[in-house]
Amino acid sequence: MHHAKPLPRFLVQRYKGWKATQFEENKSWYSRLADEGQRPRTMIISCCDSRVHVTSIFGADSGEFFIHRNIANLVPPFEVSKTIHGTSAAIEYAVTALKVSNLVVLGHSKCGGVQGCYEMCTGEAPQLQEASSFVGRWMDILKPGFERIEKNEGDKQAKLTALEHESILVSLENLMTFPFVKEAVESGQLSLHGLWHEIGSGSLECYDADKKEFTRV
Amino acid sequence: MHHAKPLPRFLVQRYKGWKATQFEENKSWYSRLADEGQRPRTMIISCCDSRVHVTSIFGADSGEFFIHRNIANLVPPFEVSKTIHGTSAAIEYAVTALKVSNLVVLGHSKCGGVQGCYEMCTGEAPQLQEASSFVGRWMDILKPGFERIEKNEGDKQAKLTALEHESILVSLENLMTFPFVKEAVESGQLSLHGLWHEIGSGSLECYDADKKEFTRV
Amino acid sequence: MHHAKPLPRFLVQRYKGWKATQFEENKSWYSRLADEGQRPRTMIISCCDSRVHVTSIFGADSGEFFIHRNIANLVPPFEVSKTIHGTSAAIEYAVTALKVSNLVVLGHSKCGGVQGCYEMCTGEAPQLQEASSFVGRWMDILKPGFERIEKNEGDKQAKLTALEHESILVSLENLMTFPFVKEAVESGQLSLHGLWHEIGSGSLECYDADKKEFTRV
Amino acid sequence: MHHAKPLPRFLVQRYKGWKATQFEENKSWYSRLADEGQRPRTMIISCCDSRVHVTSIFGADSGEFFIHRNIANLVPPFEVSKTIHGTSAAIEYAVTALKVSNLVVLGHSKCGGVQGCYEMCTGEAPQLQEASSFVGRWMDILKPGFERIEKNEGDKQAKLTALEHESILVSLENLMTFPFVKEAVESGQLSLHGLWHEIGSGSLECYDADKKEFTRV
């Protein structure tokens, strides 16, 4: 038996609005995308956070972006095991099957996952240290980032922002531990990009690998 | 050293366009969302596929949907281990920290991940059976679904559609193996919903738990 | 013997700038587009005028728009003859081979071709009436539009704007005389769109077929 | 009655983005261009292909390039008749009214029109030989080029590249059959230039009339 309820009315209504307008306007294109398959140029790894509107920010047309969203836009390091790795599977599919040209790691301000990692590491959130905490174990990926910023000057807010930046940098580092990513980057098939988006101000910063800092786009 | 390149110009231009228009029109709301935190009503688990526009379909406003996207919109079964579980972490965060009211599993037609699972199970895609295949190991989650549909009548296309439906049903089943999901559903805090979206026709089908079938919205 | 000169230095320098920056940023995508072929969603028919920047206005990425540009964005009526028809060939290729979903006729203010047509029809530009005038014979396509606006109230400037609108409407009408366009429109494969762009103000007006008028986008 | 639909939303959004940013930054210049008219230095004749970004390659500013785009960047020979000649009209306007200084014929690799001509001439594409094929009749312009390369050594790919070069040379030859072009070239008012752009590698080759070959810019 499945615990499944009818779709709430507000979602039904919005869907019908979309169907009558946007779908109607684009239906021949959607039909072609269905028949011929997707050919996205770019993969985006972003946070699940409801305030991050990946498709709006980049004015996306259907078919353009292959999007994986998880807590804090993290990529775990490469590891072959029998364990299931949803993020690694998404990256493998995008790079080896779809052969995307750009892979963007998109972090953001006020990230609840990053804050959880910070508080776990400083002892403020002991529940996240428990073996049974999925969020805690997921945020372990970011621990190497915490170690790099914990001695930073500044208050907690400044350190949280630094750790948000680290969520992007750790992911960029871990991406290069995947043999198929490394090969695609080195052969020029794939470019990696690191972005941090400030929700309140709408600004966007891009990681500059030469200057080793994030700079305003 | 990080392998990070500047953002391609067409994305910079589109971002700047968004910033000057949509952001500008909504900035007081975005500023409140940044200051007061997100309070999404709904979590959506959908596929990474570039043709699935979750936010468009439901006319999403910023702050409304907590969105996790992975290959084939799958939820693995509950399992406590030291392993990292990105999907389980996202669900835990949405249900226990954000206390969402609705959790929608949104599948779709022409799903490359579902097709991979089908071909892996029928022996047509031996590379997905290898231990080192992240996509293969991820699609193992859907094997119980394959076993239920493999004896179905009809051609491969009909079975693929049936398996896409199963990707939603398996996820709904697995969701209920998480103690915090089960508790939230039983207490009435949370409703689960299963949807299947046909990309070409734009139609949407919702799982009806009483009739045990998907019906057009 | 060909009369061909080396490329002027200012163009060489700009090309080298593009090659070192934009090409470099996008090269894996361009390489895929070269290998796999184009799959543009949209055809645009616009004027050759140097002030109409089709790709900028729509933030185009390479591979998105199939663009035909001629004087005054005109489409001649369907006519089978041994004569060469560059515009008809471009439309045939876009609709039947590339199967574009959208066809946009993009007119603009201050159009020299439209003004030439106006002055030819009012007798102010007798040289355009000569059989040997390519511009004159080309602008004959717009004569049915002139006949509809010549009795309009208002000064010459108002009539020129009306005739610019007609350059779009005549083209939309003529498009439907092509059997393959008509069929694609009626089957829902193709949508036609009429736009008028004001160069000085940057505004864009879209033809509303229900209201029978151009309205601001 | 016109078959015209509203502009698809993604194009509306991109346009609004352009208006609020690039237009806003340049509006005094655009306003002057609107008031005083265009004064382009260069005419470019290029292909409609969505992968040829004329304005990007030459870092075009608004008002600089008068651009005609047709299938395979062809110029028909001079011919006075009652027939409509869109390409001849564009050239006449650029040379006699705008008095451009440079006229660039820009061909490119992987040209679908050129391939069509090749296959029509070798009997592989009989549909293009029909009188009713606009693409076929348009590509007839290139037949003299085919005759020069059909005996070349090398495989089909090598011959296609040679025919792409011919699409530029035939156009340069035909340009000189227009009395007003010949006169402008001979008086030194106008220079002609032939370029071939390789989409995948981004390289650009310029025709060297002395060496009678294309050389890398």
Short mmCIF file of C-alpha atoms in Angstrom, two decimals, chain C:
data_model
loop_
_atom_site.label_atom_id
_atom_site.label_comp_id
_atom_site.label_asym_id
_atom_site.label_seq_id
_atom_site.Cartn_x
_atom_site.Cartn_y
_atom_site.Cartn_z
CA MET C 1 41.48 36.05 -60.71
CA HIS C 2 39.76 37.02 -57.52
CA HIS C 3 39.62 40.51 -56.17
CA ALA C 4 40.27 39.64 -52.57
CA LYS C 5 42.30 41.60 -50.09
CA PRO C 6 43.76 40.58 -46.75
CA LEU C 7 41.46 41.08 -43.79
CA PRO C 8 41.72 44.63 -42.38
CA ARG C 9 43.85 44.72 -39.27
CA PHE C 10 41.05 45.88 -36.95
CA LEU C 11 39.09 42.74 -37.83
CA VAL C 12 42.12 40.50 -37.41
CA GLN C 13 42.73 41.95 -33.97
CA ARG C 14 39.14 41.51 -32.87
CA TYR C 15 39.03 37.98 -34.20
CA LYS C 16 42.17 37.15 -32.22
CA GLY C 17 40.58 38.64 -29.11
CA TRP C 18 37.49 36.48 -29.62
CA LYS C 19 39.60 33.39 -30.26
CA ALA C 20 41.62 33.90 -27.08
CA THR C 21 38.61 34.55 -24.86
CA GLN C 22 35.12 33.61 -25.94
CA PHE C 23 36.19 30.76 -28.17
CA GLU C 24 38.54 29.45 -25.52
CA GLU C 25 35.75 29.52 -22.91
CA ASN C 26 33.34 27.68 -25.15
CA LYS C 27 35.51 25.42 -27.23
CA SER C 28 34.26 22.07 -26.05
CA TRP C 29 30.70 23.12 -26.81
CA TYR C 30 31.65 24.49 -30.23
CA SER C 31 33.48 21.26 -30.92
CA ARG C 32 30.34 19.26 -30.10
CA LEU C 33 28.19 21.54 -32.24
CA ALA C 34 30.63 20.94 -35.09
CA ASP C 35 30.62 17.17 -34.62
CA GLU C 36 26.94 16.60 -33.91
CA GLY C 37 25.39 19.33 -36.03
CA GLN C 38 23.16 22.22 -35.15
CA ARG C 39 19.70 21.83 -33.58
CA PRO C 40 18.38 25.38 -33.41
CA ARG C 41 14.99 25.88 -31.81
CA THR C 42 14.22 29.14 -33.60
CA MET C 43 14.60 30.77 -37.02
CA ILE C 44 14.82 34.55 -37.10
CA ILE C 45 14.26 36.61 -40.24
CA SER C 46 15.56 40.09 -39.65
CA CYS C 47 16.93 43.07 -41.51
CA CYS C 48 20.58 43.44 -42.54
CA ASP C 49 20.62 46.78 -40.74
CA SER C 50 23.78 47.15 -38.67
CA ARG C 51 21.80 48.45 -35.70
CA VAL C 52 19.73 45.30 -35.26
CA HIS C 53 21.62 42.95 -32.93
CA VAL C 54 19.56 39.83 -33.06
CA THR C 55 21.87 37.66 -31.01
CA SER C 56 22.41 40.24 -28.28
CA ILE C 57 18.74 41.01 -27.81
CA PHE C 58 17.99 37.36 -27.16
CA GLY C 59 21.19 36.50 -25.27
CA ALA C 60 21.93 33.82 -27.84
CA ASP C 61 24.24 30.94 -27.20
CA SER C 62 25.88 29.39 -30.26
CA GLY C 63 23.55 26.88 -31.89
CA GLU C 64 20.26 28.45 -30.81
CA PHE C 65 19.10 30.65 -33.71
CA PHE C 66 19.07 30.01 -37.45
CA ILE C 67 19.22 33.55 -38.81
CA HIS C 68 18.33 34.85 -42.24
CA ARG C 69 18.89 38.56 -42.76
CA ASN C 70 17.77 40.49 -45.81
CA ILE C 71 16.63 44.02 -46.59
CA ALA C 72 13.55 44.83 -44.48
CA ASN C 73 13.07 41.27 -43.18
CA LEU C 74 10.82 40.36 -46.09
CA VAL C 75 9.44 37.01 -47.14
CA PRO C 76 8.31 36.83 -50.79
CA PRO C 77 5.16 34.89 -51.62
CA PHE C 78 5.48 31.22 -52.55
CA GLU C 79 6.25 30.80 -56.21
CA VAL C 80 7.76 27.83 -58.03
CA SER C 81 9.96 28.86 -60.92
CA LYS C 82 13.46 28.31 -62.09
CA THR C 83 14.44 31.52 -60.38
CA ILE C 84 16.68 31.59 -57.37
CA HIS C 85 14.98 32.42 -54.12
CA GLY C 86 17.44 32.83 -51.28
CA THR C 87 14.83 33.65 -48.66
CA SER C 88 12.53 30.80 -49.68
CA ALA C 89 15.51 28.42 -49.59
CA ALA C 90 16.41 29.51 -46.07
CA ILE C 91 12.84 29.02 -44.88
CA GLU C 92 12.56 25.65 -46.58
CA TYR C 93 15.79 24.46 -44.95
CA ALA C 94 14.80 25.71 -41.49
CA VAL C 95 11.30 24.27 -41.54
CA THR C 96 11.75 21.01 -43.41
CA ALA C 97 15.35 20.01 -42.62
CA LEU C 98 16.02 21.61 -39.22
CA LYS C 99 12.38 21.49 -38.11
CA VAL C 100 12.57 24.67 -36.06
CA SER C 101 9.76 25.26 -33.57
CA ASN C 102 9.56 29.04 -33.76
CA LEU C 103 9.90 31.42 -36.68
CA VAL C 104 10.28 35.05 -35.73
CA VAL C 105 9.97 37.92 -38.21
CA LEU C 106 11.84 40.80 -36.58
CA GLY C 107 11.28 44.26 -38.02
CA HIS C 108 12.67 47.54 -36.71
CA SER C 109 12.34 51.30 -36.67
CA LYS C 110 14.21 53.62 -39.06
CA CYS C 111 14.37 50.90 -41.70
CA GLY C 112 16.04 52.25 -44.84
CA GLY C 113 14.48 49.56 -47.01
CA VAL C 114 10.97 50.36 -45.82
CA GLN C 115 11.57 54.05 -46.35
CA GLY C 116 12.78 53.27 -49.88
CA CYS C 117 9.57 51.35 -50.56
CA TYR C 118 7.47 54.22 -49.26
CA GLU C 119 9.28 56.78 -51.39
CA MET C 120 9.15 54.53 -54.43
CA CYS C 121 5.38 54.18 -54.03
CA THR C 122 4.82 57.91 -53.51
CA GLY C 123 7.00 58.85 -56.47
CA GLU C 124 9.76 60.41 -54.39
CA ALA C 125 12.33 57.82 -55.48
CA PRO C 126 11.92 57.18 -59.20
CA GLN C 127 15.28 55.36 -59.46
CA LEU C 128 13.80 52.54 -57.37
CA GLN C 129 11.09 52.04 -59.98
CA GLU C 130 13.58 51.12 -62.65
CA ALA C 131 13.67 47.48 -63.69
CA SER C 132 17.39 47.40 -62.97
CA SER C 133 17.00 48.39 -59.30
CA PHE C 134 17.49 45.30 -57.17
CA VAL C 135 16.36 47.16 -54.05
CA GLY C 136 13.27 48.43 -55.84
CA ARG C 137 12.30 45.00 -57.17
CA TRP C 138 12.92 43.47 -53.75
CA MET C 139 10.80 46.12 -52.05
CA ASP C 140 7.94 45.34 -54.47
CA ILE C 141 7.17 42.53 -52.03
CA LEU C 142 5.99 45.18 -49.59
CA LYS C 143 3.66 46.98 -52.02
CA PRO C 144 0.51 45.26 -50.71
CA GLY C 145 1.47 46.64 -47.30
CA PHE C 146 1.85 50.15 -48.70
CA GLU C 147 -1.62 49.99 -50.21
CA ARG C 148 -3.07 49.22 -46.81
CA ILE C 149 -1.43 52.16 -45.05
CA GLU C 150 -1.23 54.91 -47.66
CA LYS C 151 -4.60 56.40 -46.65
CA ASN C 152 -3.72 56.36 -42.94
CA GLU C 153 -3.95 59.61 -41.06
CA GLY C 154 -0.77 61.13 -39.73
CA ASP C 155 2.51 62.43 -41.10
CA LYS C 156 5.15 60.61 -43.08
CA GLN C 157 6.89 59.37 -39.94
CA ALA C 158 3.66 57.74 -38.72
CA LYS C 159 3.16 56.12 -42.10
CA LEU C 160 6.71 54.84 -42.16
CA THR C 161 6.18 53.17 -38.78
CA ALA C 162 2.93 51.69 -40.07
CA LEU C 163 4.78 50.40 -43.13
CA GLU C 164 7.48 48.87 -40.92
CA HIS C 165 4.69 47.01 -39.14
CA GLU C 166 3.38 45.96 -42.55
CA SER C 167 6.81 44.56 -43.50
CA ILE C 168 6.23 42.09 -40.67
CA LEU C 169 2.58 41.38 -41.48
CA VAL C 170 3.17 40.91 -45.21
CA SER C 171 5.94 38.45 -44.37
CA LEU C 172 3.69 36.56 -41.94
CA GLU C 173 1.04 36.37 -44.65
CA ASN C 174 3.48 35.23 -47.30
CA LEU C 175 4.93 32.61 -44.99
CA MET C 176 1.53 30.92 -44.92
CA THR C 177 1.54 30.65 -48.73
CA PHE C 178 4.39 28.13 -48.50
CA PRO C 179 2.77 24.69 -48.31
CA PHE C 180 5.42 23.34 -45.93
CA VAL C 181 5.04 26.32 -43.58
CA LYS C 182 1.25 26.10 -43.59
CA GLU C 183 1.39 22.40 -42.85
CA ALA C 184 3.90 22.85 -40.04
CA VAL C 185 1.83 25.65 -38.48
CA GLU C 186 -1.40 23.71 -38.74
CA SER C 187 0.10 20.54 -37.30
CA GLY C 188 1.49 22.51 -34.36
CA GLN C 189 5.13 21.87 -35.26
CA LEU C 190 5.79 25.55 -35.92
CA SER C 191 4.71 28.86 -34.39
CA LEU C 192 5.07 32.17 -36.18
CA HIS C 193 5.84 35.39 -34.33
CA GLY C 194 5.97 39.02 -35.47
CA LEU C 195 8.16 41.52 -33.61
CA TRP C 196 9.01 45.17 -34.14
CA HIS C 197 12.05 46.62 -32.43
CA GLU C 198 12.55 50.34 -31.85
CA ILE C 199 16.25 50.99 -32.10
CA GLY C 200 16.39 54.25 -30.19
CA SER C 201 14.29 53.26 -27.19
CA GLY C 202 15.19 49.58 -27.22
CA SER C 203 11.52 48.63 -26.91
CA LEU C 204 10.05 45.52 -28.50
CA GLU C 205 6.48 45.07 -29.73
CA CYS C 206 4.87 41.73 -30.52
CA TYR C 207 1.99 41.30 -32.95
CA ASP C 208 -1.17 40.20 -31.20
CA ALA C 209 -3.26 38.33 -33.76
CA ASP C 210 -6.43 38.56 -31.65
CA LYS C 211 -6.27 42.29 -31.07
CA LYS C 212 -4.79 42.83 -34.53
CA GLU C 213 -2.20 45.20 -33.14
CA PHE C 214 1.37 45.37 -31.95
CA THR C 215 1.71 45.49 -28.18
CA ARG C 216 4.72 46.21 -26.01
CA VAL C 217 6.53 43.09 -24.71
#
